[in-house]
mmCIF file of C-alpha atoms in Angstrom:
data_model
loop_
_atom_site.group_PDB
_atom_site.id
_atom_site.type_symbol
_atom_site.label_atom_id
_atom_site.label_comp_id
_atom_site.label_asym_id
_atom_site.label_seq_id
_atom_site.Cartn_x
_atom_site.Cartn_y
_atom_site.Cartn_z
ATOM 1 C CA UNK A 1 132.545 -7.951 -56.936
ATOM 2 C CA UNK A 2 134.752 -10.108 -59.246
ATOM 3 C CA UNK A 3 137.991 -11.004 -57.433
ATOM 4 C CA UNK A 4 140.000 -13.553 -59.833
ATOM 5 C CA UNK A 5 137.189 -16.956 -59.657
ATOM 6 C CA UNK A 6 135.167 -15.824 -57.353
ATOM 7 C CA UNK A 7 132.607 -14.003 -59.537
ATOM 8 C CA UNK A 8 130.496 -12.769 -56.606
ATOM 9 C CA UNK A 9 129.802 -13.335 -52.456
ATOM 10 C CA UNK A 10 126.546 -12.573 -51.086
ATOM 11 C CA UNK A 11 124.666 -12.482 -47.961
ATOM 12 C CA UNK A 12 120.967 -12.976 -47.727
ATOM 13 C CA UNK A 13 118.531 -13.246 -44.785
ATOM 14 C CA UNK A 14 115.466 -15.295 -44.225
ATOM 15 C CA UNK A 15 112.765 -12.879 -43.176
ATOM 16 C CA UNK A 16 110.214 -13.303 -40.952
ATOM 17 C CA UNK A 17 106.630 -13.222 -41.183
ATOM 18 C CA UNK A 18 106.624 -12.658 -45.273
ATOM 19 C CA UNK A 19 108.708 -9.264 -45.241
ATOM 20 C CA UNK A 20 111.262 -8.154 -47.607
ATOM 21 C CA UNK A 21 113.840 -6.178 -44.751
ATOM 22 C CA UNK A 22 115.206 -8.324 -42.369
ATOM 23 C CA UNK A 23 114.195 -7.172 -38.689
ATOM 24 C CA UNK A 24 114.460 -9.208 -35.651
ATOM 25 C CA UNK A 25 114.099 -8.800 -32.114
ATOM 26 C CA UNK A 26 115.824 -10.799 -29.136
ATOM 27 C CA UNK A 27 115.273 -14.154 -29.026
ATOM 28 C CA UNK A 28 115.053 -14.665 -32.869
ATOM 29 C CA UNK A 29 116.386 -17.017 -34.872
ATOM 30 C CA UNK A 30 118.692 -15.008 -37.738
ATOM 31 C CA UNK A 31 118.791 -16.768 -40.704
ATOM 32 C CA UNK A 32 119.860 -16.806 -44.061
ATOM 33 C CA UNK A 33 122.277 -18.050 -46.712
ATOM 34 C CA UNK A 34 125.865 -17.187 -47.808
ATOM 35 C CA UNK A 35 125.702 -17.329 -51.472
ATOM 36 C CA UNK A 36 128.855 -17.508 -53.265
ATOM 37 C CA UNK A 37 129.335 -17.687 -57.352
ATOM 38 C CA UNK A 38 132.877 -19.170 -59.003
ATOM 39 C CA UNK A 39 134.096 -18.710 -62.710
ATOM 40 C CA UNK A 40 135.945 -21.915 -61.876
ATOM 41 C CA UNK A 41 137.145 -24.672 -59.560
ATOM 42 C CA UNK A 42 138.789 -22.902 -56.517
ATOM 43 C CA UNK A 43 140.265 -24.368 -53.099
ATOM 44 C CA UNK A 44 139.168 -23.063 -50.010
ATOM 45 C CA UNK A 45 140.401 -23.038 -46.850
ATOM 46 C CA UNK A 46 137.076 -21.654 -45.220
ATOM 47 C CA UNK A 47 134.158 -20.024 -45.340
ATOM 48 C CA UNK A 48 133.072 -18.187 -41.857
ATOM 49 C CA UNK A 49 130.250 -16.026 -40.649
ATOM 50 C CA UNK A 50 130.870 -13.420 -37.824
ATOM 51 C CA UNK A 51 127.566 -11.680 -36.480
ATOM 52 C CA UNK A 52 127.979 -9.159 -34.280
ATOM 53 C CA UNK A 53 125.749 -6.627 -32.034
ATOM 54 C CA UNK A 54 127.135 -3.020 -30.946
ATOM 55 C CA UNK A 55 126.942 0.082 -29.984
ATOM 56 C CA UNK A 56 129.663 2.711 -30.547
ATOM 57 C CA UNK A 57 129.358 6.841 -28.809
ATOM 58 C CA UNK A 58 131.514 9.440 -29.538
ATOM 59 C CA UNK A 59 131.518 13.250 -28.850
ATOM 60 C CA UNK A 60 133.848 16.046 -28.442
ATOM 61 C CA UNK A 61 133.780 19.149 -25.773
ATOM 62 C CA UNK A 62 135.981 21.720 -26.079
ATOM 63 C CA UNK A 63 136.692 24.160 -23.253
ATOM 64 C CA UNK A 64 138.371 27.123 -22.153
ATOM 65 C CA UNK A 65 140.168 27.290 -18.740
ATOM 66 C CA UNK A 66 141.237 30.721 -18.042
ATOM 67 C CA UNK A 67 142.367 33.636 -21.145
ATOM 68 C CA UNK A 68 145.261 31.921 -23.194
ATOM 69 C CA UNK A 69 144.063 28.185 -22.263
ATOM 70 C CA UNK A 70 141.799 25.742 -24.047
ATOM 71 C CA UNK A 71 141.195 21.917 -24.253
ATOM 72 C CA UNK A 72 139.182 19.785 -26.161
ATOM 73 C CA UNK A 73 137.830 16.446 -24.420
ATOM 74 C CA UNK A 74 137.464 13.175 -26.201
ATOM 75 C CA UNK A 75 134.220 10.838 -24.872
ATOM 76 C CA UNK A 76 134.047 7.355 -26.370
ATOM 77 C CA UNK A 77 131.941 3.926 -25.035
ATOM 78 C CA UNK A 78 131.779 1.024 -26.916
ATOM 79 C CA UNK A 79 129.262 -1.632 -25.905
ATOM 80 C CA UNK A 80 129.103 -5.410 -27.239
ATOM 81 C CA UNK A 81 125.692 -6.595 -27.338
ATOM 82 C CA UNK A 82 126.217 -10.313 -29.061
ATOM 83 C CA UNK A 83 129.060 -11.991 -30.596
ATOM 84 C CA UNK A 84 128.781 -15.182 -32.816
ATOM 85 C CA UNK A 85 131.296 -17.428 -35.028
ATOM 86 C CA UNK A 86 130.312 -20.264 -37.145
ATOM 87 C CA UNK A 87 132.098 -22.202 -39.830
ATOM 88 C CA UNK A 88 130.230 -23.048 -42.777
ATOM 89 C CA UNK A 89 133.064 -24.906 -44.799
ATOM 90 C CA UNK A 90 136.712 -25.715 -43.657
ATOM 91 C CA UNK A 91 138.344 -25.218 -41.009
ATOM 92 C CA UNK A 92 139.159 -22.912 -37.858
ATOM 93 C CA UNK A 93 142.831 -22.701 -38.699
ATOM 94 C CA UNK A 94 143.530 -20.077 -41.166
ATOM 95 C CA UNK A 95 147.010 -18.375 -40.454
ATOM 96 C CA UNK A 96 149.322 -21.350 -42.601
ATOM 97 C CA UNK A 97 149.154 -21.675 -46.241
ATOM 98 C CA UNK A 98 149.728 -24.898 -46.597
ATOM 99 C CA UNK A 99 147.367 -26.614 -49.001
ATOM 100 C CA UNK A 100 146.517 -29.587 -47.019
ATOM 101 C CA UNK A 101 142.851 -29.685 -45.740
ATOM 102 C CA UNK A 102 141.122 -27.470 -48.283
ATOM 103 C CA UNK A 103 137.655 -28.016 -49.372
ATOM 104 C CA UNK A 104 137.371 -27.793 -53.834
ATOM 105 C CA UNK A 105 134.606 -25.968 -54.952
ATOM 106 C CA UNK A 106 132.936 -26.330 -58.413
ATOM 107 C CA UNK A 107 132.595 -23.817 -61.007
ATOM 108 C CA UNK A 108 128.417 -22.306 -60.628
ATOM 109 C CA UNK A 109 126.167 -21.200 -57.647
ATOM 110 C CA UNK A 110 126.602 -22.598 -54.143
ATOM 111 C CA UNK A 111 124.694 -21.646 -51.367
ATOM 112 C CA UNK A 112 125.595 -22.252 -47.471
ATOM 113 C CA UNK A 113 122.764 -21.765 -45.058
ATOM 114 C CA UNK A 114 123.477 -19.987 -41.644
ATOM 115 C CA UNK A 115 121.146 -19.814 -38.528
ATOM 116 C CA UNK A 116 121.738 -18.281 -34.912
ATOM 117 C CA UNK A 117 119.881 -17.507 -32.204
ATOM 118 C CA UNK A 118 119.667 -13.612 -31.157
ATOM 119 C CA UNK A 119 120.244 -13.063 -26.862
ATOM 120 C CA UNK A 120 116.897 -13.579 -24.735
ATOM 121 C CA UNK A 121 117.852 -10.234 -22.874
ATOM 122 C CA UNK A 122 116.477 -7.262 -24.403
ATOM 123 C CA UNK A 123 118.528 -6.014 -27.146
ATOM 124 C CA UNK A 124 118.835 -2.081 -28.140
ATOM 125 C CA UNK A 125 117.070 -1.067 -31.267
ATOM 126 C CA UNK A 126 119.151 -0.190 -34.331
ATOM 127 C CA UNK A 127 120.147 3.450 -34.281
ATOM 128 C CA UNK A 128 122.299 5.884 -36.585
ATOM 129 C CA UNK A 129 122.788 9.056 -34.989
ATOM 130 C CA UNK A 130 125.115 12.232 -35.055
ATOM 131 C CA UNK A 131 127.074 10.871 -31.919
ATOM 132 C CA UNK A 132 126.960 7.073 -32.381
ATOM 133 C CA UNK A 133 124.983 4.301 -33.558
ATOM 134 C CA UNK A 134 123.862 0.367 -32.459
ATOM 135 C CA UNK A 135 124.478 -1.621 -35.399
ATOM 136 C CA UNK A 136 123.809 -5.386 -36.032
ATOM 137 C CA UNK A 137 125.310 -7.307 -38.836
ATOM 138 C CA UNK A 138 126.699 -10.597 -40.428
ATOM 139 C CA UNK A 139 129.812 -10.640 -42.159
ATOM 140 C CA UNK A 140 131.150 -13.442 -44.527
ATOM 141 C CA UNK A 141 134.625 -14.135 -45.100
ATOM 142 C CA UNK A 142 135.824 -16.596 -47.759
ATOM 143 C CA UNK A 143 139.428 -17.420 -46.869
ATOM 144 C CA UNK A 144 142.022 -19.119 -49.612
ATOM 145 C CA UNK A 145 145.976 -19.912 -49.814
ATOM 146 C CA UNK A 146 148.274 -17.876 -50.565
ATOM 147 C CA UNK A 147 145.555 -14.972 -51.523
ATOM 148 C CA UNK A 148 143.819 -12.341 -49.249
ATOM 149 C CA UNK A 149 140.163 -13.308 -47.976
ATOM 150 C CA UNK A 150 137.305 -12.045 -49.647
ATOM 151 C CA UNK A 151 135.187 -10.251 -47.294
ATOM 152 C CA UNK A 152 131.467 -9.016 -47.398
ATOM 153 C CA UNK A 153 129.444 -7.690 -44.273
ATOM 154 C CA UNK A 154 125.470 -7.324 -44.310
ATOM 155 C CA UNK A 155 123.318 -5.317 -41.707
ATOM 156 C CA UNK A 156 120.039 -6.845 -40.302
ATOM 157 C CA UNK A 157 117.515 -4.334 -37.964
ATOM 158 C CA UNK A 158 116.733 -5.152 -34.281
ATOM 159 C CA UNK A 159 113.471 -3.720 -33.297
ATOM 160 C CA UNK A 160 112.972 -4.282 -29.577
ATOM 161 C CA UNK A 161 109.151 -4.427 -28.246
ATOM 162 C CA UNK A 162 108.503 -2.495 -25.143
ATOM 163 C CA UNK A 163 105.783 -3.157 -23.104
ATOM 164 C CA UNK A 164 104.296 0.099 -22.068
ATOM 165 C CA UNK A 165 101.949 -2.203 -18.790
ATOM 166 C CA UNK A 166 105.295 -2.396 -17.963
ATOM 167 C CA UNK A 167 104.473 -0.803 -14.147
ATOM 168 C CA UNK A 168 107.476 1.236 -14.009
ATOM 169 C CA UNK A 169 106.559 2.833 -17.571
ATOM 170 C CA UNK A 170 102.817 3.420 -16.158
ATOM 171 C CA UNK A 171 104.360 5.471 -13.430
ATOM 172 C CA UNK A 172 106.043 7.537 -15.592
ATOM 173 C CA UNK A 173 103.498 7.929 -18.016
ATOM 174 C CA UNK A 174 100.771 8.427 -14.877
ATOM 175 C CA UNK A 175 103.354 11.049 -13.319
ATOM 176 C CA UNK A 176 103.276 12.802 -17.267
ATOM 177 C CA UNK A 177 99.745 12.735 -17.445
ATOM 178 C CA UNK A 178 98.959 14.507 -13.698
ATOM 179 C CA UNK A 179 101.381 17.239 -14.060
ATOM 180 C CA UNK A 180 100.087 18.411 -17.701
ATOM 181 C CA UNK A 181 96.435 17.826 -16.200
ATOM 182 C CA UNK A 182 97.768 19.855 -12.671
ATOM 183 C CA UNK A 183 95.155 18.477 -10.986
#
């Protein structure tokens, strides 16, 4: 991506226990760096992170209700599992252009680390599906005067352990086991 300066903005993520793919579960700490590359010296008003857990359903039905008479239903549900801001250069003001308060940046590589914690409460797994999906990601946006932000956005996995001791998951699984037995 070269947008005027700014040769390139990356995201990359710190991953855990020596792997290459970045999967967490809840409780992790979700880290990485923002890395960004400029042709030149730029002034920026700031650099933010958003992460952000969700899940997003959608389906249609379609039925008929009597000879000449059909409707088609919309279902939707959105659910928000964790929402996180940080600042990594700048400020949180970035609706004036006025060119007070803006951080110079070099020409070269600059890197700007990034760490959050992940919810203690069990977090759904990552999921793409026909009908919807639970999607967790980081986005960078580099915002400047006068010029639109550049924007990149970078999805991580969430793996959630289950315990199958778990007593109500025994009962199920004992209940599954006696009626293919039918003792």
């Amino acid at each position: 991506m070269v947008l005027g300066k700014v040769k390139s903005l990356t995201i990359s993520y710190d991953c855990l226990n020596g792997s290459h793919v970045p999967v967490y579960s809840s409780g992790d700490t979700v880290s990485g760096k923002v890395n960004l590359e400029v042709t030149g010296e730029i002034r920026v008003k700031s650099l933010k992170i958003y992460a952000r857990g969700h899940a997003k359903v959608r389906w249609t039905e379609s039925r008929n209700a009597g000879s000449n008479t059909a409707y088609t239903q919309n279902y939707t549900e959105e659910v928000e599992y964790f929402n996180h801001k940080d600042i990594l250069i700048g400020h949180e003001r970035d609706d004036d252009n006025s060119e007070e308060g803006l951080t110079t940046i070099t020409s070269g590589r600059h890197e700007y680390a990034f760490s959050f914690e992940l919810p203690q409460t069990p977090l759904a797994t990552s999921f793409e599906g026909r009908h919807g999906s639970v999607r967790y990601w980081v986005k960078a946006e580099l915002h400047r005067a006068w010029l639109l932000p550049v924007k990149l956005k970078k999805e991580f996995t969430v793996f959630e352990h289950i315990d199958i001791n778990t007593p109500s998951l025994l009962v199920r699984h004992i209940l599954f086991l006696f009626f293919i037995k039918g003792d």
